[in-house]
PDB file of C-alpha atoms in Angstrom:
ATOM      1  CA  MET A 109     230.388  32.379-136.182  1.00 58.00           C
ATOM      2  CA  HIS A 110     229.214  28.825-136.862  1.00 59.00           C
ATOM      3  CA  ILE A 111     226.727  29.092-134.013  1.00 62.00           C
ATOM      4  CA  PHE A 112     225.303  32.326-135.470  1.00 54.00           C
ATOM      5  CA  ILE A 113     224.882  30.747-138.931  1.00 57.00           C
ATOM      6  CA  ALA A 114     223.171  27.712-137.417  1.00 57.00           C
ATOM      7  CA  PHE A 115     220.862  30.039-135.507  1.00 55.00           C
ATOM      8  CA  LEU A 116     219.850  31.852-138.729  1.00 52.00           C
ATOM      9  CA  ILE A 117     219.174  28.552-140.530  1.00 56.00           C
ATOM     10  CA  THR A 118     217.021  27.311-137.641  1.00 57.00           C
ATOM     11  CA  VAL A 119     214.995  30.535-137.515  1.00 50.00           C
ATOM     12  CA  SER A 120     214.398  30.479-141.288  1.00 54.00           C
ATOM     13  CA  LEU A 121     213.241  26.852-141.167  1.00 50.00           C
ATOM     14  CA  ILE A 122     210.819  27.543-138.317  1.00 51.00           C
ATOM     15  CA  ALA A 123     209.442  30.621-140.096  1.00 51.00           C
ATOM     16  CA  GLY A 124     208.905  28.577-143.244  1.00 49.00           C
ATOM     17  CA  PHE A 125     206.566  26.164-141.458  1.00 47.00           C
ATOM     18  CA  LYS A 126     203.931  28.704-140.395  1.00 48.00           C
ATOM     19  CA  PRO A 127     200.389  27.326-140.845  1.00 54.00           C
ATOM     20  CA  GLU A 128     198.680  28.232-144.123  1.00 59.00           C
ATOM     21  CA  LYS A 129     195.521  30.283-143.850  1.00 65.00           C
ATOM     22  CA  GLU A 130     192.412  28.421-144.948  1.00 67.00           C
ATOM     23  CA  PRO A 131     190.553  29.833-148.000  1.00 64.00           C
ATOM     24  CA  SER A 132     187.625  32.098-147.258  1.00 68.00           C
ATOM     25  CA  GLU A 133     184.092  31.290-148.398  1.00 65.00           C
ATOM     26  CA  LYS A 134     184.651  33.109-151.693  1.00 65.00           C
ATOM     27  CA  GLU A 135     188.083  31.596-152.382  1.00 68.00           C
ATOM     28  CA  THR A 136     189.054  28.272-153.863  1.00 70.00           C
ATOM     29  CA  ARG A 137     192.330  26.468-154.486  1.00 69.00           C
ATOM     30  CA  LEU A 138     193.316  25.508-158.025  1.00 67.00           C
ATOM     31  CA  VAL A 139     196.128  23.073-158.828  1.00 70.00           C
ATOM     32  CA  ILE A 140     198.034  24.535-161.771  1.00 66.00           C
ATOM     33  CA  GLY A 141     200.849  21.962-161.898  1.00 69.00           C
ATOM     34  CA  TYR A 142     203.280  19.888-159.888  1.00 69.00           C
ATOM     35  CA  ASP A 143     206.747  20.580-158.603  1.00 65.00           C
ATOM     36  CA  GLY A 144     209.455  18.361-157.193  1.00 58.00           C
ATOM     37  CA  GLY A 145     209.147  17.865-153.456  1.00 54.00           C
ATOM     38  CA  ILE A 146     211.448  16.530-150.786  1.00 52.00           C
ATOM     39  CA  VAL A 147     209.267  13.485-150.075  1.00 52.00           C
ATOM     40  CA  THR A 148     206.850  12.804-152.947  1.00 53.00           C
ATOM     41  CA  GLN A 149     208.770  14.562-155.720  1.00 55.00           C
ATOM     42  CA  THR A 150     205.374  15.666-157.090  1.00 65.00           C
ATOM     43  CA  MET A 151     204.245  18.487-154.831  1.00 69.00           C
ATOM     44  CA  PRO A 152     201.115  20.218-156.208  1.00 71.00           C
ATOM     45  CA  VAL A 153     201.482  23.869-157.084  1.00 71.00           C
ATOM     46  CA  GLU A 154     198.321  25.695-156.040  1.00 72.00           C
ATOM     47  CA  ILE A 155     196.952  29.184-156.465  1.00 70.00           C
ATOM     48  CA  ARG A 156     194.006  30.812-154.739  1.00 68.00           C
ATOM     49  CA  THR A 157     191.340  32.572-156.696  1.00 70.00           C
ATOM     50  CA  THR A 158     188.121  34.345-155.785  1.00 72.00           C
ATOM     51  CA  VAL A 159     184.898  32.754-156.993  1.00 67.00           C
ATOM     52  CA  THR A 160     181.457  34.348-157.241  1.00 67.00           C
ATOM     53  CA  PRO A 161     178.515  32.136-156.183  1.00 68.00           C
ATOM     54  CA  ALA A 162     175.948  31.450-158.903  1.00 68.00           C
ATOM     55  CA  SER A 163     173.252  33.006-156.687  1.00 68.00           C
ATOM     56  CA  GLU A 164     175.116  36.313-156.762  1.00 72.00           C
ATOM     57  CA  LEU A 165     175.508  36.191-160.548  1.00 74.00           C
ATOM     58  CA  GLU A 166     171.804  35.535-160.988  1.00 86.00           C
ATOM     59  CA  TYR A 167     170.936  38.640-158.976  1.00 90.00           C
ATOM     60  CA  GLN A 168     173.792  40.855-160.104  1.00 91.00           C
ATOM     61  CA  ALA A 169     172.419  44.390-160.562  1.00 93.00           C
ATOM     62  CA  VAL A 170     168.988  43.119-159.446  1.00 96.00           C
ATOM     63  CA  ILE A 171     167.318  43.868-156.114  1.00 96.00           C
ATOM     64  CA  LYS A 172     165.582  40.695-154.971  1.00 95.00           C
ATOM     65  CA  GLN A 173     162.059  41.142-153.684  1.00 95.00           C
ATOM     66  CA  GLN A 174     161.650  40.497-149.964  1.00 93.00           C
ATOM     67  CA  PHE A 175     157.914  39.797-149.951  1.00 91.00           C
ATOM     68  CA  ASP A 176     155.335  38.168-152.202  1.00 87.00           C
ATOM     69  CA  TYR A 177     153.702  41.513-152.926  1.00 87.00           C
ATOM     70  CA  SER A 178     156.863  43.593-153.360  1.00 92.00           C
ATOM     71  CA  CYS A 179     157.921  42.849-156.938  1.00 95.00           C
ATOM     72  CA  GLY A 180     156.902  46.389-157.940  1.00 95.00           C
ATOM     73  CA  SER A 181     158.999  48.086-155.262  1.00 96.00           C
ATOM     74  CA  ALA A 182     161.951  45.769-155.972  1.00 97.00           C
ATOM     75  CA  ALA A 183     161.731  46.439-159.709  1.00 97.00           C
ATOM     76  CA  LEU A 184     161.546  50.187-159.136  1.00 97.00           C
ATOM     77  CA  SER A 185     164.435  50.171-156.655  1.00 97.00           C
ATOM     78  CA  THR A 186     166.466  48.131-159.201  1.00 97.00           C
ATOM     79  CA  LEU A 187     165.777  50.767-161.856  1.00 97.00           C
ATOM     80  CA  LEU A 188     166.518  53.669-159.499  1.00 97.00           C
ATOM     81  CA  ARG A 189     169.780  52.230-158.227  1.00 96.00           C
ATOM     82  CA  TYR A 190     171.348  50.601-161.289  1.00 96.00           C
ATOM     83  CA  HIS A 191     170.013  52.939-163.977  1.00 96.00           C
ATOM     84  CA  LEU A 192     169.598  56.300-162.263  1.00 95.00           C
ATOM     85  CA  GLY A 193     172.194  56.043-159.481  1.00 94.00           C
ATOM     86  CA  GLU A 194     169.802  56.513-156.529  1.00 95.00           C
ATOM     87  CA  ASP A 195     170.827  54.633-153.398  1.00 92.00           C
ATOM     88  CA  PHE A 196     167.429  53.366-152.257  1.00 94.00           C
ATOM     89  CA  SER A 197     166.761  50.014-150.628  1.00 94.00           C
ATOM     90  CA  GLU A 198     163.581  48.107-151.392  1.00 96.00           C
ATOM     91  CA  THR A 199     162.240  48.947-147.928  1.00 95.00           C
ATOM     92  CA  GLN A 200     162.714  52.676-148.545  1.00 96.00           C
ATOM     93  CA  VAL A 201     160.934  52.415-151.885  1.00 97.00           C
ATOM     94  CA  ILE A 202     158.046  50.535-150.240  1.00 95.00           C
ATOM     95  CA  HIS A 203     157.637  53.371-147.732  1.00 95.00           C
ATOM     96  CA  GLY A 204     157.803  55.952-150.520  1.00 96.00           C
ATOM     97  CA  LEU A 205     155.240  54.169-152.689  1.00 95.00           C
ATOM     98  CA  PHE A 206     152.896  53.781-149.762  1.00 93.00           C
ATOM     99  CA  ARG A 207     153.275  57.394-148.680  1.00 94.00           C
ATOM    100  CA  TYR A 208     152.723  58.972-152.083  1.00 94.00           C
ATOM    101  CA  GLY A 209     150.599  56.289-153.735  1.00 91.00           C
ATOM    102  CA  ASP A 210     146.963  55.272-153.372  1.00 92.00           C
ATOM    103  CA  LYS A 211     147.002  53.967-149.796  1.00 89.00           C
ATOM    104  CA  GLU A 212     143.507  52.476-149.856  1.00 91.00           C
ATOM    105  CA  ARG A 213     144.155  50.595-153.071  1.00 90.00           C
ATOM    106  CA  VAL A 214     147.526  49.352-151.794  1.00 88.00           C
ATOM    107  CA  ARG A 215     145.877  48.043-148.615  1.00 88.00           C
ATOM    108  CA  GLU A 216     143.135  46.360-150.633  1.00 88.00           C
ATOM    109  CA  LYS A 217     145.292  44.824-153.370  1.00 84.00           C
ATOM    110  CA  ARG A 218     148.435  44.360-151.269  1.00 85.00           C
ATOM    111  CA  ALA A 219     150.404  45.518-154.285  1.00 88.00           C
ATOM    112  CA  PHE A 220     151.662  48.689-155.923  1.00 92.00           C
ATOM    113  CA  SER A 221     150.635  50.017-159.322  1.00 94.00           C
ATOM    114  CA  LEU A 222     152.435  51.918-162.054  1.00 95.00           C
ATOM    115  CA  LEU A 223     150.497  55.008-160.983  1.00 95.00           C
ATOM    116  CA  ASP A 224     151.983  54.681-157.487  1.00 96.00           C
ATOM    117  CA  MET A 225     155.428  54.465-159.091  1.00 97.00           C
ATOM    118  CA  LYS A 226     154.742  57.527-161.238  1.00 96.00           C
ATOM    119  CA  LYS A 227     153.797  59.596-158.184  1.00 96.00           C
ATOM    120  CA  PHE A 228     156.818  58.475-156.203  1.00 97.00           C
ATOM    121  CA  VAL A 229     159.416  59.120-158.924  1.00 97.00           C
ATOM    122  CA  GLY A 230     157.739  62.493-159.518  1.00 96.00           C
ATOM    123  CA  VAL A 231     158.484  63.429-155.914  1.00 96.00           C
ATOM    124  CA  LEU A 232     162.113  62.462-156.576  1.00 96.00           C
ATOM    125  CA  GLY A 233     162.191  64.843-159.541  1.00 95.00           C
ATOM    126  CA  TYR A 234     161.932  62.256-162.324  1.00 96.00           C
ATOM    127  CA  ASN A 235     159.413  62.044-165.131  1.00 96.00           C
ATOM    128  CA  GLY A 236     157.809  58.604-165.188  1.00 97.00           C
ATOM    129  CA  VAL A 237     155.642  57.815-168.213  1.00 97.00           C
ATOM    130  CA  GLY A 238     153.608  54.737-169.123  1.00 96.00           C
ATOM    131  CA  TYR A 239     153.273  53.677-172.770  1.00 97.00           C
ATOM    132  CA  LYS A 240     151.611  51.031-174.887  1.00 97.00           C
ATOM    133  CA  ALA A 241     154.335  49.423-176.960  1.00 97.00           C
ATOM    134  CA  ASP A 242     155.281  46.487-179.152  1.00 97.00           C
ATOM    135  CA  ILE A 243     158.409  44.393-179.651  1.00 97.00           C
ATOM    136  CA  GLN A 244     159.729  46.785-182.288  1.00 96.00           C
ATOM    137  CA  ASP A 245     159.508  49.607-179.745  1.00 97.00           C
ATOM    138  CA  LEU A 246     161.524  47.573-177.240  1.00 97.00           C
ATOM    139  CA  GLU A 247     164.167  46.798-179.865  1.00 96.00           C
ATOM    140  CA  THR A 248     164.786  50.511-180.400  1.00 95.00           C
ATOM    141  CA  LEU A 249     164.453  51.576-176.759  1.00 95.00           C
ATOM    142  CA  ASP A 250     167.814  52.868-175.533  1.00 92.00           C
ATOM    143  CA  MET A 251     167.161  52.555-171.792  1.00 95.00           C
ATOM    144  CA  PRO A 252     165.771  50.014-169.327  1.00 97.00           C
ATOM    145  CA  CYS A 253     162.161  50.242-168.229  1.00 98.00           C
ATOM    146  CA  ILE A 254     159.667  48.489-165.986  1.00 98.00           C
ATOM    147  CA  ILE A 255     157.454  45.915-167.678  1.00 98.00           C
ATOM    148  CA  PRO A 256     154.495  44.053-166.138  1.00 97.00           C
ATOM    149  CA  ILE A 257     154.238  40.389-167.052  1.00 97.00           C
ATOM    150  CA  GLU A 258     151.902  37.572-166.024  1.00 94.00           C
ATOM    151  CA  LEU A 259     153.779  34.885-164.125  1.00 88.00           C
ATOM    152  CA  TYR A 260     151.917  31.887-162.701  1.00 86.00           C
ATOM    153  CA  ASP A 261     148.651  33.786-163.343  1.00 85.00           C
ATOM    154  CA  TYR A 262     149.839  36.713-161.206  1.00 88.00           C
ATOM    155  CA  ARG A 263     150.779  40.235-162.248  1.00 91.00           C
ATOM    156  CA  HIS A 264     154.500  40.628-161.827  1.00 95.00           C
ATOM    157  CA  PHE A 265     156.842  43.587-162.377  1.00 97.00           C
ATOM    158  CA  THR A 266     160.252  43.164-163.993  1.00 97.00           C
ATOM    159  CA  VAL A 267     162.898  45.431-165.512  1.00 98.00           C
ATOM    160  CA  PHE A 268     163.478  45.175-169.256  1.00 98.00           C
ATOM    161  CA  LYS A 269     167.185  45.185-170.200  1.00 97.00           C
ATOM    162  CA  GLY A 270     167.238  44.532-173.928  1.00 96.00           C
ATOM    163  CA  ILE A 271     166.632  42.148-176.836  1.00 96.00           C
ATOM    164  CA  HIS A 272     169.323  40.027-178.486  1.00 93.00           C
ATOM    165  CA  GLN A 273     169.073  37.143-180.967  1.00 91.00           C
ATOM    166  CA  GLY A 274     165.346  36.770-180.509  1.00 93.00           C
ATOM    167  CA  HIS A 275     165.443  36.761-176.706  1.00 95.00           C
ATOM    168  CA  VAL A 276     164.106  39.320-174.247  1.00 96.00           C
ATOM    169  CA  PHE A 277     166.369  39.906-171.240  1.00 96.00           C
ATOM    170  CA  LEU A 278     164.884  40.884-167.885  1.00 97.00           C
ATOM    171  CA  ALA A 279     166.154  41.841-164.456  1.00 97.00           C
ATOM    172  CA  ASP A 280     163.522  39.976-162.486  1.00 97.00           C
ATOM    173  CA  PRO A 281     163.113  40.590-158.717  1.00 96.00           C
ATOM    174  CA  PHE A 282     161.852  36.998-158.374  1.00 94.00           C
ATOM    175  CA  ARG A 283     163.977  35.007-160.848  1.00 93.00           C
ATOM    176  CA  GLY A 284     167.012  37.231-161.173  1.00 94.00           C
ATOM    177  CA  ASN A 285     168.664  37.838-164.541  1.00 94.00           C
ATOM    178  CA  SER A 286     166.754  35.743-167.046  1.00 93.00           C
ATOM    179  CA  SER A 287     165.662  35.685-170.659  1.00 93.00           C
ATOM    180  CA  TYR A 288     162.737  34.421-172.722  1.00 94.00           C
ATOM    181  CA  PRO A 289     162.227  33.788-176.440  1.00 95.00           C
ATOM    182  CA  VAL A 290     160.324  36.695-177.965  1.00 96.00           C
ATOM    183  CA  ALA A 291     157.314  34.479-178.747  1.00 96.00           C
ATOM    184  CA  ASP A 292     157.031  33.379-175.112  1.00 96.00           C
ATOM    185  CA  PHE A 293     157.571  36.890-173.821  1.00 97.00           C
ATOM    186  CA  LYS A 294     154.725  38.245-175.947  1.00 97.00           C
ATOM    187  CA  LYS A 295     152.326  35.820-174.229  1.00 96.00           C
ATOM    188  CA  MET A 296     153.516  36.962-170.802  1.00 96.00           C
ATOM    189  CA  TRP A 297     153.664  40.707-171.460  1.00 97.00           C
ATOM    190  CA  HIS A 298     150.665  42.268-169.710  1.00 96.00           C
ATOM    191  CA  GLN A 299     148.723  44.547-172.053  1.00 96.00           C
ATOM    192  CA  ASN A 300     151.939  45.597-173.832  1.00 97.00           C
ATOM    193  CA  VAL A 301     152.603  48.256-171.183  1.00 97.00           C
ATOM    194  CA  ILE A 302     155.995  49.751-170.328  1.00 98.00           C
ATOM    195  CA  PHE A 303     156.918  52.324-167.681  1.00 98.00           C
ATOM    196  CA  VAL A 304     159.886  54.567-168.480  1.00 97.00           C
ATOM    197  CA  VAL A 305     161.609  56.761-165.908  1.00 97.00           C
ATOM    198  CA  TYR A 306     163.570  59.435-167.733  1.00 95.00           C
ATOM    199  CA  PRO A 307     166.921  60.429-166.187  1.00 92.00           C
ATOM    200  CA  LYS A 308     167.700  63.946-165.037  1.00 88.00           C
ATOM    201  CA  ASN A 309     169.988  65.853-167.407  1.00 83.00           C
ATOM    202  CA  GLN A 310     170.391  62.670-169.476  1.00 76.00           C
ATOM    203  CA  GLN A 311     172.723  61.214-166.846  1.00 77.00           C
ATOM    204  CA  GLN A 312     172.294  57.480-166.457  1.00 84.00           C
ATOM    205  CA  LEU A 313     174.278  54.396-165.473  1.00 89.00           C
ATOM    206  CA  THR A 314     174.857  51.380-167.725  1.00 89.00           C
ATOM    207  CA  LEU A 315     174.628  48.619-165.104  1.00 92.00           C
ATOM    208  CA  LEU A 316     171.361  47.368-166.633  1.00 94.00           C
ATOM    209  CA  SER A 317     172.740  47.309-170.173  1.00 91.00           C
ATOM    210  CA  LEU A 318     173.264  43.900-171.772  1.00 90.00           C
ATOM    211  CA  SER A 319     176.721  42.552-171.023  1.00 84.00           C
ATOM    212  CA  GLU A 320     178.767  39.634-172.319  1.00 81.00           C
ATOM    213  CA  ARG A 321     177.660  37.639-169.280  1.00 77.00           C
ATOM    214  CA  ASP A 322     173.998  38.268-170.155  1.00 79.00           C
ATOM    215  CA  LEU A 323     174.468  36.951-173.678  1.00 78.00           C
ATOM    216  CA  ARG A 324     175.736  33.543-172.560  1.00 71.00           C
ATOM    217  CA  PHE A 325     172.238  32.097-172.644  1.00 59.00           C
ATOM    218  CA  VAL A 326     171.225  28.633-173.830  1.00 58.00           C
ATOM    219  CA  ASP A 327     170.255  29.025-177.475  1.00 59.00           C
ATOM    220  CA  GLU A 328     167.008  27.156-178.238  1.00 57.00           C
ATOM    221  CA  ASP A 329     167.888  26.253-181.830  1.00 58.00           C
ATOM    222  CA  LYS A 330     171.286  24.880-180.865  1.00 57.00           C
ATOM    223  CA  ARG A 331     169.696  22.862-178.045  1.00 56.00           C
ATOM    224  CA  PHE A 332     167.110  21.503-180.472  1.00 56.00           C
ATOM    225  CA  ASP A 333     169.752  20.504-183.011  1.00 61.00           C
ATOM    226  CA  LEU A 334     171.811  18.726-180.347  1.00 57.00           C
ATOM    227  CA  LEU A 335     168.815  16.822-178.989  1.00 62.00           C
ATOM    228  CA  PHE A 336     167.403  15.731-182.345  1.00 62.00           C
ATOM    229  CA  LYS A 337     170.394  15.696-184.692  1.00 62.00           C
ATOM    230  CA  ASP A 338     170.117  11.876-185.074  1.00 63.00           C
ATOM    231  CA  TRP A 339     166.377  11.836-185.788  1.00 60.00           C
ATOM    232  CA  PRO A 340     165.386  10.611-189.285  1.00 59.00           C
ATOM    233  CA  VAL A 341     164.593  13.288-191.836  1.00 55.00           C
ATOM    234  CA  MET A 342     160.916  14.229-191.723  1.00 51.00           C
ATOM    235  CA  GLU A 343     158.653  17.031-192.767  1.00 52.00           C
ATOM    236  CA  GLY A 344     158.596  19.780-190.163  1.00 52.00           C
ATOM    237  CA  ARG A 345     160.164  19.615-186.738  1.00 51.00           C
ATOM    238  CA  PRO A 346     159.143  17.389-183.794  1.00 52.00           C
ATOM    239  CA  PRO A 347     157.198  19.106-181.021  1.00 53.00           C
ATOM    240  CA  GLU A 348     159.268  21.424-178.878  1.00 51.00           C
ATOM    241  CA  PRO A 349     160.429  19.249-175.922  1.00 49.00           C
ATOM    242  CA  PHE A 350     160.346  22.051-173.379  1.00 47.00           C
ATOM    243  CA  PRO A 351     157.569  24.489-174.313  1.00 49.00           C
ATOM    244  CA  GLY A 352     157.911  27.874-172.693  1.00 48.00           C
ATOM    245  CA  GLU A 353     161.146  26.953-171.005  1.00 46.00           C
ATOM    246  CA  ILE A 354     162.993  29.922-169.498  1.00 46.00           C
ATOM    247  CA  GLN A 355     166.504  30.486-170.845  1.00 45.00           C
ATOM    248  CA  TYR A 356     169.038  29.954-168.072  1.00 41.00           C
ATOM    249  CA  TYR A 357     172.584  31.269-168.060  1.00 40.00           C
ATOM    250  CA  LYS A 358     175.463  28.900-168.629  1.00 40.00           C
ATOM    251  CA  ARG A 359     177.698  28.520-165.617  1.00 37.00           C
TER     252      ARG A 359
END
């Protein structure tokens, strides 16, 4: 009987010393406290938790453009997938735009136009319409849309998500989820054009709607007050230290 008990104790001890599996790339160990140990008396108590890389957060619900000329196809595939529920990759959208768009113009400009997008979504059974708009129109718009902006002196297509606290939020195939002060956005907005793709039977997803994560942007006024709170009182405000700075998300 004693031999059998000793055998059970030995087996349990050996089983208790099995090697611990290393955390995966998306896991990390967090020390949440300390417990008494046999040797050190202060053994760390750890838990594993899954972490999301910042690069994934920046491009969450955004299809990143693969080529210099493919911002239009990436923006359209972002809208189709995360707003209308179509499972198209950027490559598939490129083929569709080229097939149903103006081939000669695409070859010449090495870029797609809103007219190419209109023809392609029409083939898919959607009604795509271009409008001239202003900021007030965007504030009341209840769905995402494609907006052309001028970035580094180039025409660039993005997806408009919404406006909150004086900031315009975009799903950008080049920069990911980002936001700009309204005043800066107005300077970038190309000819105040928007392209709306209306859903079939009013069915649409909400993955491009503004979320709590989107709204954790760096507020310009708060940043200004923190930087210059100790400046002497003067008439007016000092020059903006970072003119035109994009609003990045807090980590």
